[in-house]
Tab-separated table of C-alpha atoms in Angstrom:
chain	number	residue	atom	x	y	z
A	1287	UNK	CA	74.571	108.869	98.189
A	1288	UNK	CA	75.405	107.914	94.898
A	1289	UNK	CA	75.321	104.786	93.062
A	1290	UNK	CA	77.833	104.363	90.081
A	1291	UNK	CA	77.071	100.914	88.938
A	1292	UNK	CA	73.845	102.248	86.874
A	1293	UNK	CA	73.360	105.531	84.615
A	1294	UNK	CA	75.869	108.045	82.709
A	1295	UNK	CA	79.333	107.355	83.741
A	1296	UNK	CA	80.801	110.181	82.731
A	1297	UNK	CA	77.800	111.986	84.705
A	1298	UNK	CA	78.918	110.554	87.321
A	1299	UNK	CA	82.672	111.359	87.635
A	1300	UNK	CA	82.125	114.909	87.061
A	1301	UNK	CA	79.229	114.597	90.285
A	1302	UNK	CA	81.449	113.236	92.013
A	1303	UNK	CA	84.382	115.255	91.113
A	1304	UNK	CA	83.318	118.463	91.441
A	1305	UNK	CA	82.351	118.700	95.062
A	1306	UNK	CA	86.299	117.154	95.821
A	1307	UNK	CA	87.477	119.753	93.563
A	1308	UNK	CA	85.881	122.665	95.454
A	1309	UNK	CA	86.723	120.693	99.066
A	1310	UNK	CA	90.005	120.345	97.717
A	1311	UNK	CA	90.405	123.649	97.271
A	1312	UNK	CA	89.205	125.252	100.356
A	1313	UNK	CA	91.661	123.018	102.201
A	1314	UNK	CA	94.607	124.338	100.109
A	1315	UNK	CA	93.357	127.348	100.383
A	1316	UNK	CA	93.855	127.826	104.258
A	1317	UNK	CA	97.336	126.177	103.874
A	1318	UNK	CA	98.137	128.832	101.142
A	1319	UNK	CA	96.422	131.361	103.544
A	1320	UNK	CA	99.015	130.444	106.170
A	1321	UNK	CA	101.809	131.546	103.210
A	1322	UNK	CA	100.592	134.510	102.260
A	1323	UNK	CA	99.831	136.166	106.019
A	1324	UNK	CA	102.831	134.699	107.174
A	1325	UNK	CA	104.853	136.040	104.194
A	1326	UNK	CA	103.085	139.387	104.374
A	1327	UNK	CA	103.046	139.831	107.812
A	1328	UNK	CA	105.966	137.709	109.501
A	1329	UNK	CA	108.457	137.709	107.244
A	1330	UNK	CA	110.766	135.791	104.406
A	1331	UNK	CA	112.362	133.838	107.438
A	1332	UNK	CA	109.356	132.853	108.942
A	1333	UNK	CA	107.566	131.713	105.839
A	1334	UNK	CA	110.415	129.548	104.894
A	1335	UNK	CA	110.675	128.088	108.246
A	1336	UNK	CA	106.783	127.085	107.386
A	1337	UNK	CA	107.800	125.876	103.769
A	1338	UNK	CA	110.786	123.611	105.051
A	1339	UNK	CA	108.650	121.880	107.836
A	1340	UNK	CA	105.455	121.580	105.927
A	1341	UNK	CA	106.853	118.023	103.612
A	1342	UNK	CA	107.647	116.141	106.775
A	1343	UNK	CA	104.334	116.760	108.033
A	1344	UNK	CA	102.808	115.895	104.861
A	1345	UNK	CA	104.441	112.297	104.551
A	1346	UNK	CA	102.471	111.096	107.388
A	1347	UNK	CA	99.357	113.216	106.546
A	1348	UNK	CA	99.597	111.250	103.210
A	1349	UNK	CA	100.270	108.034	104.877
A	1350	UNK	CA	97.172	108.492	106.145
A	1351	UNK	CA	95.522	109.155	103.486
A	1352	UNK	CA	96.854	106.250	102.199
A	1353	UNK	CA	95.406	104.269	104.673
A	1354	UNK	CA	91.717	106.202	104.165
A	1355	UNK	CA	92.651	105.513	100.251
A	1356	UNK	CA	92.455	101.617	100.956
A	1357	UNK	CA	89.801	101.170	103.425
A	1358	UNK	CA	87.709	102.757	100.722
A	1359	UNK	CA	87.956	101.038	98.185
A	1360	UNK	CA	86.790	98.252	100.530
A	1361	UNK	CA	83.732	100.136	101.190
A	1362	UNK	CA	83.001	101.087	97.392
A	1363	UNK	CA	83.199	97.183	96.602
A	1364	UNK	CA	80.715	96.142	99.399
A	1365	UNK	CA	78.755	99.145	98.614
A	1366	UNK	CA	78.095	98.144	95.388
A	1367	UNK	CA	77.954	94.746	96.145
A	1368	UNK	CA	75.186	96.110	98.824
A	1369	UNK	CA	77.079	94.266	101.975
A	1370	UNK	CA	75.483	96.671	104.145
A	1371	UNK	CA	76.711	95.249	106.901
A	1372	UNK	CA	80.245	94.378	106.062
A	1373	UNK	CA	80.756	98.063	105.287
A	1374	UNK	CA	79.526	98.927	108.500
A	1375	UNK	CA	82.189	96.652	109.875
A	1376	UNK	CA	84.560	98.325	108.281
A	1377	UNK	CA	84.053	101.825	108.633
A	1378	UNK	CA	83.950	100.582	112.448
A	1379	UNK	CA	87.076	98.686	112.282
A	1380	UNK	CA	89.409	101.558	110.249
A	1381	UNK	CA	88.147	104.243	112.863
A	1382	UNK	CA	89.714	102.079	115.907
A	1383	UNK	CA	92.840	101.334	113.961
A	1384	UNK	CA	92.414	105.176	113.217
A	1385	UNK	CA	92.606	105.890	116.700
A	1386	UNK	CA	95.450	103.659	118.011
A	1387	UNK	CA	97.588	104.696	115.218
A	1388	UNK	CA	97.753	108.386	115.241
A	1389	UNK	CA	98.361	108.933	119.278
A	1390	UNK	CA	101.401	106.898	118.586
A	1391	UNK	CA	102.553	108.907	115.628
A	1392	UNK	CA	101.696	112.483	117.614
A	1393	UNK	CA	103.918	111.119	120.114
A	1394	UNK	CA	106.884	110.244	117.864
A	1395	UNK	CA	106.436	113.583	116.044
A	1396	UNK	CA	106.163	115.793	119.071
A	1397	UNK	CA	109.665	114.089	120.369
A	1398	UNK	CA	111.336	113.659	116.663
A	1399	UNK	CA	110.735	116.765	115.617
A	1400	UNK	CA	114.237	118.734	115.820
A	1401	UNK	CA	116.054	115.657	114.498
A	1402	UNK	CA	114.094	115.477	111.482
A	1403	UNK	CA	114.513	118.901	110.344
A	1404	UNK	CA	118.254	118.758	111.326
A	1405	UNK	CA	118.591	115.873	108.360
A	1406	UNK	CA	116.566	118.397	105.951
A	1407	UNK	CA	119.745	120.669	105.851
A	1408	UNK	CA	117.111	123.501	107.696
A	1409	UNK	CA	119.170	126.511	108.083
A	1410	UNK	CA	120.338	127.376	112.031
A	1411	UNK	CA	118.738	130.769	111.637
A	1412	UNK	CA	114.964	129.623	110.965
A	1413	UNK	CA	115.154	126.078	112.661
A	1414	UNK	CA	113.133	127.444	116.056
A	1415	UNK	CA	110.805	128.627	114.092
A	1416	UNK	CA	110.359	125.457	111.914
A	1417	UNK	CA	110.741	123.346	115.014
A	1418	UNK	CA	107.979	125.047	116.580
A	1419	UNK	CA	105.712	124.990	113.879
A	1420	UNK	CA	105.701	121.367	113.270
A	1421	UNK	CA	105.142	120.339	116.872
A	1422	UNK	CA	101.862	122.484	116.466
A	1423	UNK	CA	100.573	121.025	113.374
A	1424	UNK	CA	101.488	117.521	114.910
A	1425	UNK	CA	98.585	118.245	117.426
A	1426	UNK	CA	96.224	118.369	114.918
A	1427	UNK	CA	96.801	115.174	113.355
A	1428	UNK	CA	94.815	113.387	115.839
A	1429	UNK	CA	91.848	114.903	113.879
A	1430	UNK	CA	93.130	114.788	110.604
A	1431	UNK	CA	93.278	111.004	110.853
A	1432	UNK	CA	89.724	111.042	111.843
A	1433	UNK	CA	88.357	113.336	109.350
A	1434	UNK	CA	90.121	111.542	106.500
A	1435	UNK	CA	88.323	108.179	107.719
A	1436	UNK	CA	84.893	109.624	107.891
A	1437	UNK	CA	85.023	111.578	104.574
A	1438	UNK	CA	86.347	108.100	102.832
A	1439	UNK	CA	83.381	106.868	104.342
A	1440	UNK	CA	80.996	109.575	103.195
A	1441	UNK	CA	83.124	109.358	99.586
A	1442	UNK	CA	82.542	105.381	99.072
A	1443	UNK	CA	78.850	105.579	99.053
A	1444	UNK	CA	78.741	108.245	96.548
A	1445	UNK	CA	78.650	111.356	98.713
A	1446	UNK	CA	81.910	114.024	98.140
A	1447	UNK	CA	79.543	117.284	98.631
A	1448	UNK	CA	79.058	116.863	102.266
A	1449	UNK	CA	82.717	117.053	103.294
A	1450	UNK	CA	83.068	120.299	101.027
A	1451	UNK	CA	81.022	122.049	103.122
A	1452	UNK	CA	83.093	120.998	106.534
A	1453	UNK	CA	85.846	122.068	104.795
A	1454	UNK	CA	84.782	125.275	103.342
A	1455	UNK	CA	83.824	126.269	107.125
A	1456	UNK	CA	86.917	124.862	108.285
A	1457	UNK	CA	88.584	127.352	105.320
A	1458	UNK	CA	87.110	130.198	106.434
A	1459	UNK	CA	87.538	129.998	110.198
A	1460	UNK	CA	91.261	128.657	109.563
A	1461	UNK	CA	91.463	132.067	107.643
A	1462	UNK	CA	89.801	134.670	110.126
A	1463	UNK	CA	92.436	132.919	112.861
A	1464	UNK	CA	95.205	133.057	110.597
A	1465	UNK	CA	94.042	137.221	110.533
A	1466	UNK	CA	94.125	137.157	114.167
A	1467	UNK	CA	97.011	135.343	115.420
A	1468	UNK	CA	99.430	136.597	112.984
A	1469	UNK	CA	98.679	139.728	111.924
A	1470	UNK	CA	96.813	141.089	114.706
A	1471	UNK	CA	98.226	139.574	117.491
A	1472	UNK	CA	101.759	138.641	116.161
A	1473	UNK	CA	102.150	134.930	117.097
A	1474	UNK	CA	103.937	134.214	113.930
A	1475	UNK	CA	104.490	130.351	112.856
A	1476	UNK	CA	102.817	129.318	116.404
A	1477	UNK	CA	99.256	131.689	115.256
A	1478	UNK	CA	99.809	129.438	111.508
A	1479	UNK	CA	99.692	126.017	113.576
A	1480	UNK	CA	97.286	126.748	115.894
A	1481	UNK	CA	94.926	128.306	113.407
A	1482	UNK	CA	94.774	124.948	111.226
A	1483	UNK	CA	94.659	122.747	113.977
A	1484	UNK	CA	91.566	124.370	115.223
A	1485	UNK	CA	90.076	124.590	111.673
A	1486	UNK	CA	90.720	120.582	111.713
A	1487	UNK	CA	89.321	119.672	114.430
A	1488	UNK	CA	86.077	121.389	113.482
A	1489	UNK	CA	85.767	119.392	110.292
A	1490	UNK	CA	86.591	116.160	112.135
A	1491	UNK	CA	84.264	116.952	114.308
A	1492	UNK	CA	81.192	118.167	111.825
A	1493	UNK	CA	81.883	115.137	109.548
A	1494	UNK	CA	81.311	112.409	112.736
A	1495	UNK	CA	77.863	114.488	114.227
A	1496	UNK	CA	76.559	114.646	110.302
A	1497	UNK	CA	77.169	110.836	109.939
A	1498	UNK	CA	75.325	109.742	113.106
A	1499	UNK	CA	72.659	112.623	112.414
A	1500	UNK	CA	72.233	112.052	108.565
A	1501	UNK	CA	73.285	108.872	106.912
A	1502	UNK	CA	71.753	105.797	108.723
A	1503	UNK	CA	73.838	103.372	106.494
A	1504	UNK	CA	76.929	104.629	108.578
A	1505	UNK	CA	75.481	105.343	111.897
A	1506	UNK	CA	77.935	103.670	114.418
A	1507	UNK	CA	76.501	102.858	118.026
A	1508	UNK	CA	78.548	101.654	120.865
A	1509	UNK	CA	77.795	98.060	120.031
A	1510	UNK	CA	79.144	98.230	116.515
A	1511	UNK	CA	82.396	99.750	117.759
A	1512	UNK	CA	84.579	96.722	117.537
A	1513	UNK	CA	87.417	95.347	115.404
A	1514	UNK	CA	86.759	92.743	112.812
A	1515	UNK	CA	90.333	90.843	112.387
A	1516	UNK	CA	90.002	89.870	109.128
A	1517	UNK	CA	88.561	93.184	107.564
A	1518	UNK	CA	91.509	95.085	109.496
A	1519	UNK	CA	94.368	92.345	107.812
A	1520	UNK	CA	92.742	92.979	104.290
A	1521	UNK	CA	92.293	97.090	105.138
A	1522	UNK	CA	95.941	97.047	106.337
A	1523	UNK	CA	97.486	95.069	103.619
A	1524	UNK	CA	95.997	97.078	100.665
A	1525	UNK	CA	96.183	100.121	103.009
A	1526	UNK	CA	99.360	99.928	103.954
A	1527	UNK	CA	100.977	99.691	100.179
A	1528	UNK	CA	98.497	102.520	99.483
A	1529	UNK	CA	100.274	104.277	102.290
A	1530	UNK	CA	103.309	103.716	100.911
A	1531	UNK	CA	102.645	104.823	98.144
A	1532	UNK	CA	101.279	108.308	99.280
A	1533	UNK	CA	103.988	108.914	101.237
A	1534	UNK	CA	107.168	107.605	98.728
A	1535	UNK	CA	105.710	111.554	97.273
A	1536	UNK	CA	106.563	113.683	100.554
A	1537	UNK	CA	109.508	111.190	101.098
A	1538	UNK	CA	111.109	112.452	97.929
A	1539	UNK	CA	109.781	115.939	98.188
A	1540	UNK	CA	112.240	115.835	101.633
A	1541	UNK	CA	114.602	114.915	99.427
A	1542	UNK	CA	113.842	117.605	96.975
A	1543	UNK	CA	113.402	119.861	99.815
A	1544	UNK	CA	116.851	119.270	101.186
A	1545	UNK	CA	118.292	120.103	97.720
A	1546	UNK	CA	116.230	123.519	97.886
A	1547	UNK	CA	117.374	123.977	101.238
A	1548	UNK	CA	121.004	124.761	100.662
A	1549	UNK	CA	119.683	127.115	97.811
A	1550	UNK	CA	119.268	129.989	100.035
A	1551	UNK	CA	116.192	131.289	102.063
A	1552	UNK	CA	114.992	133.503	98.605
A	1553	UNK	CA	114.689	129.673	97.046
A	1554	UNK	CA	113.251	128.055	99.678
A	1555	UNK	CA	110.443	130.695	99.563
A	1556	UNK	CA	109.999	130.731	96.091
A	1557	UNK	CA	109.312	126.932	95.987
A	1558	UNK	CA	107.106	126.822	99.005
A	1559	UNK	CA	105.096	129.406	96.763
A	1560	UNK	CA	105.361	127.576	93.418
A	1561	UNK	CA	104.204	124.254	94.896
A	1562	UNK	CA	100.836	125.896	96.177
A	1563	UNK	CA	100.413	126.695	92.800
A	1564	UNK	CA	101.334	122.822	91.767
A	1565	UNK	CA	99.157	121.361	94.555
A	1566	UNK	CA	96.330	123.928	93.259
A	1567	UNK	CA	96.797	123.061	89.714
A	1568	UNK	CA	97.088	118.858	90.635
A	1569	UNK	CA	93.665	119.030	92.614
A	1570	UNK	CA	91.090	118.278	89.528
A	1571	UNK	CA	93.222	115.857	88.373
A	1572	UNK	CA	93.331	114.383	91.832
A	1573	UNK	CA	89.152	114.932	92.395
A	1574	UNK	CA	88.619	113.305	89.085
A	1575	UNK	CA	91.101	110.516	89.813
A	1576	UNK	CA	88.844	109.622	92.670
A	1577	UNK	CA	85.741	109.345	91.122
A	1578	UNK	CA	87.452	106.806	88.898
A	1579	UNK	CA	88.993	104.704	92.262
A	1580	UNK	CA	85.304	105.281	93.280
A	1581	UNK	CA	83.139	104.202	89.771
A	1582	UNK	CA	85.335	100.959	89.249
A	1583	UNK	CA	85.486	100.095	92.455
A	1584	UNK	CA	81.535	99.874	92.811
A	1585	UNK	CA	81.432	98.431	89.056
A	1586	UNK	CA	83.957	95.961	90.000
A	1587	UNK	CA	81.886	94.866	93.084
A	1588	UNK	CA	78.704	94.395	91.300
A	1589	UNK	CA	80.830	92.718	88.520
A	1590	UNK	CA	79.963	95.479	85.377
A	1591	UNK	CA	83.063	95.284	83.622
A	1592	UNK	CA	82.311	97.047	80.547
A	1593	UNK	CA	81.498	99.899	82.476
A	1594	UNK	CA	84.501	99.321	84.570
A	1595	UNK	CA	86.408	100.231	81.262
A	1596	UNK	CA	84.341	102.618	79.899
A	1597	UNK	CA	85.200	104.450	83.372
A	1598	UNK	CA	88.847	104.814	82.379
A	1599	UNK	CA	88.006	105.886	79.294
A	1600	UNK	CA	85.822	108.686	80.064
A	1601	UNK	CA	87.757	109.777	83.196
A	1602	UNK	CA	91.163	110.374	80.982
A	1603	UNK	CA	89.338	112.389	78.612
A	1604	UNK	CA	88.191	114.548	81.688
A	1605	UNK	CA	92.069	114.269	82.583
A	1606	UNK	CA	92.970	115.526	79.074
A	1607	UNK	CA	91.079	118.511	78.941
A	1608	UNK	CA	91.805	120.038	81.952
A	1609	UNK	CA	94.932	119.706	81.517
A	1610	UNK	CA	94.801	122.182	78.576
A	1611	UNK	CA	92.838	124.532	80.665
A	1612	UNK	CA	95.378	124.852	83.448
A	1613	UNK	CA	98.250	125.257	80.526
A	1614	UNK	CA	96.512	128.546	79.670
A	1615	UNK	CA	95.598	129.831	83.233
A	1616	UNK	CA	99.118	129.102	84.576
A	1617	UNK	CA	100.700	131.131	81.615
A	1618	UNK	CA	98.164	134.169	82.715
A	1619	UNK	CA	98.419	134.127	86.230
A	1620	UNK	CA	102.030	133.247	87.272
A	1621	UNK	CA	103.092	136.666	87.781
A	1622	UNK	CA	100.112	138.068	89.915
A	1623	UNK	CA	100.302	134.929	92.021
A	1624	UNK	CA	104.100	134.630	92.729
A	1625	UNK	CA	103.245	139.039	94.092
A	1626	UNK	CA	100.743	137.914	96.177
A	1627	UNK	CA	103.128	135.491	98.230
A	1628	UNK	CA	106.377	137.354	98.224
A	1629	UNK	CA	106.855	140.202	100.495
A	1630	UNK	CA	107.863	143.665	98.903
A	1631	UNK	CA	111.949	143.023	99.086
A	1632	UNK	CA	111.668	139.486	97.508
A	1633	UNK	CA	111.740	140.608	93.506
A	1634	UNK	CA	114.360	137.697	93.188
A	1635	UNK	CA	111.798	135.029	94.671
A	1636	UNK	CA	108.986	136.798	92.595
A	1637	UNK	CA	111.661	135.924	89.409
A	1638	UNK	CA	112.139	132.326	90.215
A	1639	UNK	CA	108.320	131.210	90.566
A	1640	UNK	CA	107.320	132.841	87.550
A	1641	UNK	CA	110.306	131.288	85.727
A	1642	UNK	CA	109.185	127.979	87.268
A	1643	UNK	CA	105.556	128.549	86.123
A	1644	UNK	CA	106.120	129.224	82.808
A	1645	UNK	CA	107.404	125.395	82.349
A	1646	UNK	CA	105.168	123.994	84.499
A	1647	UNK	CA	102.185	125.008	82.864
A	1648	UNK	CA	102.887	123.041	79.610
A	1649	UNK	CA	103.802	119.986	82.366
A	1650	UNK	CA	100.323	119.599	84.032
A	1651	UNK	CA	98.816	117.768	81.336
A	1652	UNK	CA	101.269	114.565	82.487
A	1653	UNK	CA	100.262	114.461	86.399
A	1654	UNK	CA	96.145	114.333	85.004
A	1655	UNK	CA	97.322	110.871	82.951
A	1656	UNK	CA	99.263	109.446	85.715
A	1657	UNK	CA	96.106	110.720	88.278
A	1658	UNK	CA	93.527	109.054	86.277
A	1659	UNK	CA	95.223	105.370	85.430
A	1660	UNK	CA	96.413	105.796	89.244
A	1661	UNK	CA	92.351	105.992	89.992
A	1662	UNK	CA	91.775	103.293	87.677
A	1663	UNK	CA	94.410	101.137	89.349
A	1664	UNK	CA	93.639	101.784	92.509
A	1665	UNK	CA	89.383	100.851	91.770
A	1666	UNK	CA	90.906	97.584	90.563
A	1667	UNK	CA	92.598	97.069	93.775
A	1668	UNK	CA	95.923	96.625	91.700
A	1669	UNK	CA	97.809	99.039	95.391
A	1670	UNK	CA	101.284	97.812	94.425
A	1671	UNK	CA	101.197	98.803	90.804
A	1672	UNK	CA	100.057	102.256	91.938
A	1673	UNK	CA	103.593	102.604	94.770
A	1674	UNK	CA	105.916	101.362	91.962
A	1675	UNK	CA	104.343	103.616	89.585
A	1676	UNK	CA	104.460	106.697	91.870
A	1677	UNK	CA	107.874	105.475	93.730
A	1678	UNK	CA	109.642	105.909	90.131
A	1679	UNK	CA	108.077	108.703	89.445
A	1680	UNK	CA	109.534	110.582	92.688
A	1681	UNK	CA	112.949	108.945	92.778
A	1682	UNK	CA	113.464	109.543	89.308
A	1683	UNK	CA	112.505	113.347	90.065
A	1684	UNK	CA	114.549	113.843	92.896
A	1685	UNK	CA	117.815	112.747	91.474
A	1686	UNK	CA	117.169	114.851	88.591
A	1687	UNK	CA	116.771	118.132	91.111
A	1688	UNK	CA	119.969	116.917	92.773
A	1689	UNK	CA	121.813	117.149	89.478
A	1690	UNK	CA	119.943	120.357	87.953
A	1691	UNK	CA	118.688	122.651	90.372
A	1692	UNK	CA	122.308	123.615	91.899
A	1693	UNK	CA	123.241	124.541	88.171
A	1694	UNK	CA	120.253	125.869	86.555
A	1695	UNK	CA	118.263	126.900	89.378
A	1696	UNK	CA	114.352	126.118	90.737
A	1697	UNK	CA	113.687	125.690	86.844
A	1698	UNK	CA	115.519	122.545	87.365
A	1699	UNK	CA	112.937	121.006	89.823
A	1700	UNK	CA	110.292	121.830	86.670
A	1701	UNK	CA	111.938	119.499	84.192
A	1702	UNK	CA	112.594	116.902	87.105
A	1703	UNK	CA	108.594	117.061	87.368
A	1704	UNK	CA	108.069	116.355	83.951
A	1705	UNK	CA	110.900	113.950	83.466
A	1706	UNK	CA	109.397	111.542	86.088
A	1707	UNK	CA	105.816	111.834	85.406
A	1708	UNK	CA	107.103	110.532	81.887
A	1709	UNK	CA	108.734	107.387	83.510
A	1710	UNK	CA	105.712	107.055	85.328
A	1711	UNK	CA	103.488	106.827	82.555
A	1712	UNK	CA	105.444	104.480	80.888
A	1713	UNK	CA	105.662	102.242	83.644
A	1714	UNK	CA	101.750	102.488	83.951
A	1715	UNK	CA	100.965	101.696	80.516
A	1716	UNK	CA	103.131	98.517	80.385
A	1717	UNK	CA	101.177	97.493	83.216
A	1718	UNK	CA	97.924	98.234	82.020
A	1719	UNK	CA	98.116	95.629	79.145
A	1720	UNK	CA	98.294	93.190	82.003
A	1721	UNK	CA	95.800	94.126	83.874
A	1722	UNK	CA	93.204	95.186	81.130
A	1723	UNK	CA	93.046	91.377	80.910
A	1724	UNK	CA	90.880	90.609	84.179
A	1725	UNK	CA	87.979	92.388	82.725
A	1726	UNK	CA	87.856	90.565	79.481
C-alpha cells in the first residue's frame, strides 16, 4: 500500500505509474495479440470483422470503468482520511452494484448484438463474423466488471503492482490460446473471444483470492457483504458522470468507426491497426493520469492542499516528457509495426498506417495534457468537468473525420485527433482557473 499524503510527490506518481504502465500494457498486448494472429492467420476479413465490433464492446467496458473510476476516488478520500471502515463499505457496496449491473448488460448485449453492428454500416460480407465475435467477448464481461472493481480497490490504497502481475499472466495465457485456437486449431474470431474471456476471468479471479489472502484492510466476509444506500447514491452519482464520460470516447469512436466503415475492408484494417498503436502510445499518459486522480484524491482527503497542487504540477511535467519520447519512437517504428499486423497482400493497408503514424506521432504530446488535468480533475471530484471536457473533445473529432477522411483518407482521422484534443484543452484550462480556487 501506498500512502501519498506524506513524502516525494513526484516519487510517488512515477511508483504508482509504472506498475499501470506495464499492466496496461500486457492487457493491450493480448488485444493486439488477437490482431496480429487473426490477421496472420485468418485473414483481412476476419480481422476487420474483429476491428469493427471491438468499439461497441469497448463503450460499455469503459462505462465500467467509469464506474470503477468513481468509486475510487471515494476510496482514495477515506483512505487518506483513514475511514477504514467506510472504505470497507464501499468496496462492499460497488462489488454488489457490480454484480447486478453487468448480468443485465450481458443479457442486452448477447440479444442486441446484430442490431448494433447493423447501425455501424458493418459490411454484409464480414457481419457473421463480427456478430459472433462480440457475443463471445460479451461473456466475459461478467469478469471484467469484477476485476475492474477489485483492482480500483487495490489502486486507491496505493497498490497498482499487484494487478500487473494478474494481468501479465492473464497476457500470456490469453496469448498461448490465441496460438491454439486460431492458428492451430482454426476457430477464427470465435478462438479470439474465447481466448480473452478465459484470460479475464483468471485475473478476476486472482485479484479477489489475493485480496482476501493478502490485504486485511479489504478482506470482505459474508457479513460485510451488504449495500450501504447512501455510499451507493454518492458512488453512482459521481460514477455515473464518470461513466459517461468514458464512454462519450467509444460512443464517438462508433461514430468514427462508421465513417471508416464505408472506406473499404483495406481501411477498416488499417485503423484497427493504427489505433493499437494509439491505445499503446496513450497508456503512460493514462498510468500517470491515475496516479494524479490517486495523489489528490488522498491529499484532498487529509486536506494537504499545497501538495494537492504541487501534484498537478509535477504530474504534467511527467505528461510533457513522454510525450516527446513517443514523438521519436512513433517516427522509428511505424513501418515495422503497421508489417507486423497486415497480412502479405495488404501493402495498401501497410501505406495508410504508416501515413497515419507519421502525424500522429507529433499529436501525442496533446492526449498526455488533457490525461493529466483529466487526473487532476477527476482527484478533485470535479466528474462533470472531466465528460464535458472529453465529450467535446470526441464530438468535435468525429465530425471532423466525417468531413475529412472520405476526401483525404485515414490521415484525416489524425488531424481530427489533434483538432479535438486542442478544444479539449482549451475547455480544461478555462475551467481550471475556477477550480484552482478551492485550494487557496
Amino acid at each position: 500500500m501506498r500512502k501519498m499524503t506524506e513524502g516525494s510527490i513526484a516519487r510517488h506518481l512515477l511508483g504508482y505509474a509504472l506498475p499501470l504502465i506495464l499492466g496496461n500494457f500486457f492487457q493491450l498486448t493480448y488485444n493486439a495479440v488477437d490482431s496480429i494472429v487473426i490477421g496472420k492467420f485468418a485473414g483481412e476479413g476476419a480481422l476487420a470483422a474483429v476491428s469493427a465490433a471491438n468499439p461497441v464492446m469497448t463503450i460499455v467496458v469503459l462505462g465500467v470503468s467509469g464506474i470503477s473510476i468513481g468509486a475510487s476516488v471515494l476510496m482514495s478520500r477515506f483512505y487518506g482520511a483513514g475511514d477504514e471502515e467506510k472504505l470497507r463499505r464501499e468496496v462492499a457496496t460497488t462489488i454488489l452494484f457490480g454484480a447486478a449491473a453487468s448480468f443485465v448488460v450481458f443479457i442486452a448485449g448477447l440479444l442486441a448484438a446484430p442490431g448494433i453492428l447493423c447501425l455501424m454500416n458493418v459490411p454484409p460480407e464480414i457481419m457473421p463474423l463480427a456478430v459472433r465475435y462480440l457475443r463471445i467477448i460479451f461473456v466475459g464481461f461478467l469478469f471484467t466488471f469484477q476485476y475492474n472493481i477489485l483492482s480500483a480497490a487495490l489502486r486507491s490504497v496505493g497498490d497498482s503492482r499487484t494487478p500487473v502481475i494478474f494481468l501479465a499472466l492473464a497476457s500470456v495465457l490469453n496469448g498461448m490460446l490465441d496460438v491454439l485456437l486460431i492458428a492451430g486449431m482454426g476457430w477464427g474470431v470465435a478462438g479470439a473471444g474465447a481466448a480473452t474471456v478465459i484470460a479475464e476471468g483468471m485475473s478476476a479471479l486472482l485479484c479477489a483470492a489475493y485480496i482476501h489472502r493478502r490485504i486485511p484492510l479489504l478482506r470482505l466476509g459474508p457479513g460485510d457483504m451488504r449495500v450501504d444506500r447512501a455510499l451507493l447514491s454518492e458512488t453512482v452519482r459521481s460514477g455515473s458522470i464518470t461513466a459517461l464520460q468514458q464512454a462519450c470516447q467509444p460512443v464517438g469512436k462508433v461514430l468514427i468507426q462508421s465513417v471508416i466503415n464505408a472506406q473499404g475492408i483495406s481501411m477498416i484494417a488499417a485503423f484497427n491497426a493504427v489505433s493499437r498503436v494509439d491505445d499503446f502510445a496513450c497508456i503512460p499518459e493514462q498510468s500517470i493520469s491515475s496516479g494524479m486522480m490517486t495523489c489528490v484524491a488522498q491529499n484532498r482527503g487529509a486536506g494537504k492542499a499545497e501538495r494537492v497542487r504541487e501534484t498537478l504540477r509535477r504530474g504534467m511535467l511527467l505528461e510533457a516528457v513522454y510525450g516527446v519520447m513517443i514523438c521519436a519512437v512513433t517516427l522509428l517504428l511505424r513501418m515495422p509495426v503497421m508489417r507486423l499486423f497486415a497480412a502479405q497482400d495488404s501493402a495498401q493497408m501497410t501505406q495508410m498506417g504508416a501515413e497515419y503514424l507519421t502525424l500522429m506521432a507529433f499529436f501525442y504530446l496533446l492526449p498526455g495534457m488533457t490525461n493529466g488535468i483529466q487526473g487532476f480533475f477527476r482527484g478533485m471530484g470535479e466528474m462533470k468537468t472531466t465528460l464535458v471536457a472529453t465529450a467535446i473533445q470526441i464530438f468535435v473529432r468525429a465530425a471532423v473525420v466525417y468531413v475529412l477522411v472520405p476526401r483525404v483518407g485515414l490521415t484525416g482521422a489524425a488531424y481530427a485527433c489533434a483538432i479535438g484534443w486542442g478544444c479539449m484543452l482549451v475547455y480544461a484550462a478555462r475551467r481550471y482557473r475556477k477550480i484552482g480556487r478551492k485550494l487557496t
